[in-house]
Amino acid sequence: MNPLVDPFGRAITYLRVSVTDRCDLRCIYCMSERMRFLPRTELLTLEELDRLCTAFIERGVRRLRFTGGEPLVRKGFLDLLRGVRRHLGKGLDEITLTTNGVQLAGFAQALFEAGVRRVNVSIDSLDRETFARIARRDCLPQVLAGIEAAVAAGLRVKINTVALKHDNAHEIPDLIKWAHGRGHDITLIETMPLGEVDEDRTSQFLSITRVREDMQSYWRLIDLPDRTGGPARYVRVEETGGRLGFITPLTHNFCEGCSRVRLTCTGRLYLCLGHETSVDLRTPLRAGADAQTIHDAIDAGIALRPKGHDFQIERLSTPATQRHMSVTGG
Ligand code: SAM
Ligand code: SF4
């Protein structure tokens, strides 16, 4: 089957799939305390998720990342993994997930057995009170236990940290030292204006480009050529020996090499995290469409792929999209 290539010549080899919009945390930059979740009938079933993942793999997607919301709160998530595992080595190179780690301790071994070898765990602070303020839930001990269990199960762990001016800016060097001391890569992320939250994101915005410049006054950062098909750029920190990534959608736009598309938990294919352009794959799926019709719908979406996002710092207080990251899949 012909591979997926967008109008700008970028091959689509990476699919992020949000398996649920629900979550057991309520991070301040991601959702409101009173977040209203979607009715369950809106969500793709496990069979529908499998069918769409399979269609993308047939068209050249080599890496699948499951996310959410929190993927580990989706009932039957392990069954989904055990199903798509059949594609590993037959077109699919890797199955990964992004998790908040709260339930990871209970899942780590089963994830490994289902073919997962790497997980990204989001952690914004190592101070219990700060963590509880950012996540609005006092769950740091569970997350740390989850990371330990993941390592014990043989999973490689990468840490994701959203940089927040008031809450964790001062802690970032310690977070990096902690992660590198345990052999984990860590990536710093700028807050993006996705969906309404209770706070004004402008007040918490921290430029990662600035953080990087400050860091260069006390650490030697060596640029690495590593690319993961997404927006992160990596350096090696000479003093810690570890790998550090920067995701700077607001202060530095890296869309040109992007190979990713996103499937929401409701079956919409989004061509870019920062654009509303999307196509609905659930309607044809539920109308009993055959494989060719689904492939045609995917092609129609890829043909609409924009060149890049247009997030702007001046407009951080108004969401660029009404969609929360938890629906689209971060
Ligand atoms: N619940 C899982 C987790 O937190 O890792 C997976 C989904 S979460 C939406 C994926 C990533 O997106 C997390 O690292 C989170 O910190 C990040 N994120 C959520 N909302 C964001 C926003 N508005 N701007 C930047 N990053 C965001
Ligand atoms: Fe949940 Fe992840 Fe959003 Fe935090 S960032 S509220 S853990 S989906």
Coordinates of C-alpha atoms and ligand atoms in Angstrom, one line a residue:
M1 CA 0.0 0.0 0.0
N2 CA 1.2 3.5 -0.7
P3 CA 2.9 5.2 2.3
L4 CA 1.5 8.3 3.9
V5 CA 3.3 11.5 2.7
D6 CA 1.9 15.0 3.4
P7 CA 1.7 17.9 1.0
F8 CA 5.1 19.1 2.2
G9 CA 6.8 15.8 1.5
R10 CA 6.9 14.7 5.1
A11 CA 6.4 10.9 5.6
I12 CA 4.0 10.0 8.4
T13 CA 5.7 7.3 10.4
Y14 CA 4.5 8.0 13.9
L15 CA 1.0 7.8 15.4
R16 CA 0.0 9.1 18.8
V17 CA -3.2 7.6 20.0
S18 CA -5.3 9.0 22.9
V19 CA -7.1 6.0 24.4
T20 CA -9.2 8.1 26.8
D21 CA -9.7 11.7 27.9
R22 CA -10.1 10.6 31.5
C23 CA -7.4 11.0 34.1
D24 CA -6.6 10.4 37.7
L25 CA -4.7 13.7 38.0
R26 CA -5.9 17.3 37.2
C27 CA -2.6 19.1 36.2
I28 CA -3.2 22.8 36.3
Y29 CA -1.9 23.5 32.7
C30 CA -3.8 20.6 31.2
M31 CA -7.3 20.6 32.6
S32 CA -9.7 22.3 35.0
E33 CA -10.5 20.8 38.4
R34 CA -14.0 20.4 37.2
M35 CA -13.1 18.9 33.8
R36 CA -16.1 17.4 32.1
F37 CA -15.2 14.1 30.5
L38 CA -16.8 12.7 27.3
P39 CA -19.6 10.1 27.5
R40 CA -18.2 6.6 27.1
T41 CA -20.1 6.0 23.8
E42 CA -18.1 8.8 22.2
L43 CA -14.9 6.9 22.8
L44 CA -13.5 4.4 20.3
T45 CA -13.9 0.8 21.4
L46 CA -10.8 -1.3 21.8
E47 CA -11.7 -3.0 18.5
E48 CA -12.0 0.3 16.7
L49 CA -8.7 1.5 18.1
D50 CA -7.1 -1.7 16.9
R51 CA -8.5 -1.4 13.5
L52 CA -7.3 2.2 13.0
C53 CA -3.8 1.4 14.4
T54 CA -3.6 -1.5 12.0
A55 CA -4.6 0.7 9.0
F56 CA -1.9 3.2 9.9
I57 CA 0.7 0.5 10.2
E58 CA -0.3 -0.8 6.8
R59 CA 0.4 2.7 5.5
G60 CA 3.9 3.0 7.0
V61 CA 3.5 4.0 10.6
R62 CA 6.4 2.4 12.4
R63 CA 5.9 3.8 15.9
L64 CA 2.8 3.9 18.0
R65 CA 2.6 5.9 21.2
F66 CA -0.4 5.5 23.4
T67 CA -1.4 8.4 25.6
G68 CA -4.5 10.2 26.9
G69 CA -5.7 11.4 29.3
E70 CA -4.2 8.7 31.3
P71 CA -3.8 5.5 29.2
L72 CA -3.6 3.3 32.3
V73 CA -7.1 4.3 33.4
R74 CA -8.6 3.0 30.2
K75 CA -10.3 -0.3 30.8
G76 CA -8.9 -3.1 28.6
F77 CA -5.8 -1.0 27.7
L78 CA -3.6 -4.0 28.1
D79 CA -5.8 -6.1 25.8
L80 CA -5.3 -3.4 23.1
L81 CA -1.5 -3.6 23.6
R82 CA -1.6 -7.4 23.4
G83 CA -3.5 -7.1 20.1
V84 CA -1.4 -4.5 18.3
R85 CA 1.7 -6.4 19.5
R86 CA 1.1 -8.8 16.5
H87 CA 2.5 -6.0 14.2
L88 CA 5.8 -5.7 16.0
G89 CA 8.6 -6.7 13.6
K90 CA 6.1 -6.7 10.7
G91 CA 6.1 -3.0 9.9
L92 CA 5.8 -1.7 13.5
D93 CA 9.1 -1.0 15.3
E94 CA 7.9 0.1 18.7
I95 CA 4.9 0.5 21.0
T96 CA 5.4 3.1 23.7
L97 CA 3.2 5.1 26.1
T98 CA 3.1 8.3 28.0
T99 CA 1.8 8.0 31.5
N100 CA 1.5 10.1 34.6
G101 CA 3.0 7.1 36.5
V102 CA 0.3 7.0 39.2
Q103 CA -0.7 3.4 38.4
L104 CA 2.5 2.3 36.7
A105 CA 3.7 0.1 39.6
G106 CA 0.7 -2.2 39.0
F107 CA 1.1 -2.3 35.3
A108 CA 4.9 -2.3 34.6
Q109 CA 5.4 -6.0 34.3
A110 CA 2.4 -6.5 32.2
L111 CA 3.4 -3.7 29.9
F112 CA 6.8 -5.3 29.4
E113 CA 5.1 -8.6 28.6
A114 CA 2.8 -6.8 26.1
G115 CA 5.9 -5.7 24.1
V116 CA 6.5 -2.2 25.5
R117 CA 10.2 -1.4 26.1
R118 CA 10.0 2.3 26.8
V119 CA 7.7 4.6 28.7
N120 CA 7.6 8.3 29.2
V121 CA 6.6 9.4 32.7
S122 CA 5.5 12.9 33.3
I123 CA 6.7 14.4 36.6
D124 CA 6.8 18.2 37.2
S125 CA 8.3 18.2 40.7
L126 CA 10.1 16.0 43.2
D127 CA 8.7 18.0 46.1
R128 CA 5.6 16.4 47.4
E129 CA 3.7 19.6 48.1
T130 CA 4.7 21.2 44.8
F131 CA 3.7 18.1 42.9
A132 CA 0.3 18.0 44.7
R133 CA -0.3 21.7 43.8
I134 CA 0.6 21.2 40.1
A135 CA -1.3 17.9 39.7
R136 CA -4.0 18.8 42.2
R137 CA -3.5 15.3 43.7
D138 CA -1.0 14.2 46.3
C139 CA 0.4 11.3 44.3
L140 CA 4.2 11.8 44.1
P141 CA 5.0 8.6 46.1
Q142 CA 2.9 6.5 43.7
V143 CA 4.7 8.0 40.7
L144 CA 8.1 7.4 42.2
A145 CA 7.2 3.8 43.0
G146 CA 5.9 3.4 39.4
I147 CA 9.2 4.6 38.0
E148 CA 11.1 2.1 40.2
A149 CA 8.7 -0.8 39.1
A150 CA 9.1 0.2 35.5
V151 CA 12.9 0.0 35.7
A152 CA 12.7 -3.3 37.6
A153 CA 10.4 -4.7 34.9
G154 CA 13.1 -3.8 32.2
L155 CA 11.4 -0.7 30.8
R156 CA 13.5 2.3 29.8
V157 CA 12.0 5.4 31.4
K158 CA 12.1 9.0 30.0
I159 CA 10.9 11.8 32.1
N160 CA 8.7 14.7 30.8
T161 CA 8.6 17.9 32.7
V162 CA 6.4 20.9 31.9
A163 CA 8.3 24.1 32.9
L164 CA 6.2 26.4 35.0
K165 CA 7.5 29.9 36.0
H166 CA 6.2 29.9 39.5
D167 CA 5.9 26.3 40.4
N168 CA 9.0 24.4 39.3
A169 CA 11.4 26.8 37.5
H170 CA 13.9 26.8 40.5
E171 CA 13.7 23.0 40.6
I172 CA 14.6 22.2 37.0
P173 CA 18.4 21.6 37.5
D174 CA 17.7 19.3 40.4
L175 CA 15.1 17.4 38.4
I176 CA 17.7 17.0 35.6
K177 CA 20.3 15.8 38.0
W178 CA 17.9 13.3 39.6
A179 CA 16.8 11.9 36.3
H180 CA 20.3 11.6 34.9
G181 CA 21.5 10.1 38.2
R182 CA 19.1 7.3 37.6
G183 CA 19.9 6.8 33.9
H184 CA 16.7 8.5 32.6
D185 CA 16.6 11.0 29.7
I186 CA 14.5 14.0 30.5
T187 CA 12.7 16.5 28.3
L188 CA 11.5 19.9 29.2
I189 CA 8.2 21.2 27.6
E190 CA 6.8 24.7 27.3
T191 CA 3.1 25.1 28.2
M192 CA 0.9 25.1 25.1
P193 CA -2.5 26.9 24.8
L194 CA -4.7 23.9 24.4
G195 CA -8.2 24.0 25.8
E196 CA -9.6 26.1 28.7
V197 CA -8.0 25.6 32.1
D198 CA -8.7 27.5 35.4
E199 CA -5.5 29.6 35.3
D200 CA -4.2 32.0 32.8
R201 CA -1.3 30.1 31.2
T202 CA 0.6 33.4 30.4
S203 CA 1.5 33.8 34.1
Q204 CA 3.1 30.4 34.2
F205 CA 4.8 30.5 30.9
L206 CA 8.5 29.8 31.0
S207 CA 10.6 30.0 27.8
I208 CA 12.6 26.8 27.5
T209 CA 14.9 28.7 25.1
R210 CA 15.7 31.0 28.1
V211 CA 16.1 28.1 30.5
R212 CA 18.6 26.6 28.1
E213 CA 20.6 29.8 27.9
D214 CA 20.7 30.1 31.7
M215 CA 21.8 26.5 32.0
Q216 CA 24.7 27.2 29.7
S217 CA 26.2 29.5 32.4
Y218 CA 26.8 26.5 34.7
W219 CA 26.6 23.4 32.5
R220 CA 28.2 22.4 29.2
L221 CA 25.5 21.3 26.8
I222 CA 26.6 19.4 23.7
D223 CA 24.2 19.3 20.8
L224 CA 23.1 15.8 19.7
P225 CA 21.9 14.9 16.2
D226 CA 19.2 12.6 17.7
R227 CA 15.7 13.1 16.3
T228 CA 12.6 11.3 17.3
G229 CA 10.4 12.5 14.5
G230 CA 8.9 15.2 16.7
P231 CA 9.7 18.6 18.0
A232 CA 12.3 17.7 20.7
R233 CA 15.9 18.7 20.3
Y234 CA 18.5 17.0 22.4
V235 CA 21.8 17.8 24.2
R236 CA 24.2 15.8 26.4
V237 CA 24.9 17.5 29.7
E238 CA 28.6 17.0 30.1
E239 CA 28.5 17.3 33.9
T240 CA 25.7 14.7 34.4
G241 CA 26.4 12.5 31.3
G242 CA 22.7 12.4 30.6
R243 CA 20.5 13.3 27.7
L244 CA 18.3 16.4 27.9
G245 CA 15.5 17.3 25.5
F246 CA 13.8 20.6 24.8
I247 CA 10.3 21.0 23.4
T248 CA 9.9 24.7 22.5
P249 CA 6.8 25.1 20.4
L250 CA 6.3 28.7 21.5
T251 CA 9.8 30.1 21.4
H252 CA 11.2 28.0 18.6
N253 CA 9.2 26.2 15.9
F254 CA 10.5 22.8 14.7
C255 CA 7.6 21.7 12.5
E256 CA 9.7 21.0 9.3
G257 CA 10.7 17.5 10.2
C258 CA 7.5 16.4 12.0
S259 CA 6.4 12.9 11.1
R260 CA 3.6 12.7 13.6
V261 CA -0.2 12.6 13.4
R262 CA -2.6 12.1 16.3
L263 CA -5.7 10.1 16.7
T264 CA -8.1 11.3 19.4
C265 CA -10.0 9.0 21.7
T266 CA -13.1 9.9 19.7
G267 CA -11.6 8.8 16.4
R268 CA -10.6 12.2 14.9
L269 CA -7.4 12.3 13.1
Y270 CA -5.5 15.6 13.8
L271 CA -2.8 16.5 11.5
C272 CA -1.0 18.9 13.9
L273 CA -1.3 19.4 17.6
G274 CA -1.8 23.2 17.1
H275 CA -4.4 23.2 14.4
E276 CA -8.1 22.4 14.3
T277 CA -7.8 20.7 10.9
S278 CA -9.0 17.1 11.3
V279 CA -11.0 14.3 9.8
D280 CA -13.5 12.0 11.4
L281 CA -12.6 8.3 11.1
R282 CA -15.2 7.1 13.6
T283 CA -18.2 7.8 11.4
P284 CA -17.1 5.6 8.5
L285 CA -15.9 3.0 11.0
R286 CA -19.3 2.8 12.7
A287 CA -21.1 2.8 9.4
G288 CA -19.4 -0.5 8.6
A289 CA -16.8 1.0 6.1
D290 CA -14.5 -1.5 4.4
A291 CA -10.7 -1.2 4.6
Q292 CA -10.4 0.9 1.4
T293 CA -12.9 3.5 2.6
I294 CA -10.9 3.9 5.9
H295 CA -7.7 4.3 3.9
D296 CA -9.4 6.9 1.7
A297 CA -10.5 8.8 4.8
I298 CA -7.0 8.7 6.2
D299 CA -5.6 10.0 2.8
A300 CA -8.1 12.8 2.8
G301 CA -6.8 13.9 6.2
I302 CA -3.1 13.7 5.3
A303 CA -3.8 15.8 2.2
L304 CA -5.0 18.6 4.6
R305 CA -1.8 18.6 6.8
P306 CA -0.7 22.1 7.5
K307 CA 2.9 23.2 7.3
G308 CA 3.2 23.9 11.0
H309 CA 1.4 25.2 14.1
D310 CA 1.0 28.9 14.9
F311 CA 1.1 29.1 18.7
Q312 CA 2.0 32.5 19.8
I313 CA 3.2 33.7 23.2
E314 CA 1.1 36.8 23.1
R315 CA -2.0 34.6 22.6
L316 CA -1.2 32.1 25.4
S317 CA -4.2 33.3 27.5
T318 CA -6.6 32.3 24.8
P319 CA -6.5 28.7 23.7
A320 CA -5.2 28.1 20.1
T321 CA -7.5 25.1 20.1
Q322 CA -10.6 24.3 22.2
R323 CA -9.3 20.7 22.5
H324 CA -7.5 19.8 25.7
M325 CA -4.2 17.9 25.3
S326 CA -6.0 15.1 27.2
V327 CA -8.4 14.6 24.3
T328 CA -5.9 15.0 21.5
G329 CA -3.2 13.0 23.2
G330 CA 0.0 14.7 24.4
Ligands
SAM1 N1 -1.5 11.6 31.4 C1 -0.3 11.3 30.7 C2 0.8 12.1 31.2 O1 0.6 13.1 31.9 O2 2.0 11.8 30.9 C3 -0.4 11.4 29.2 C4 -1.2 12.5 28.6 S1 -0.5 14.1 28.9 C5 -1.7 15.1 28.1 C6 1.0 14.1 27.9 C7 2.0 15.2 28.2 O3 1.4 16.4 27.8 C8 2.4 15.3 29.7 O4 3.8 15.3 29.7 C9 1.9 16.6 30.1 O5 2.7 17.2 31.0 C10 1.8 17.4 28.8 N2 0.8 18.5 28.7 C11 -0.5 18.5 29.0 N3 -1.1 19.6 28.8 C12 -0.1 20.4 28.3 C13 -0.1 21.8 27.8 N4 -1.2 22.6 27.8 N5 1.1 22.3 27.4 C14 2.2 21.5 27.4 N6 2.3 20.2 27.8 C15 1.1 19.7 28.2
SF4_2 FE1 -3.7 14.0 33.4 FE2 -1.5 13.9 31.9 FE3 -3.3 16.0 31.8 FE4 -1.9 15.7 34.0 S1 -1.1 16.1 31.9 S2 -4.1 16.1 33.9 S3 -1.7 13.5 34.1 S4 -3.7 13.9 31.1

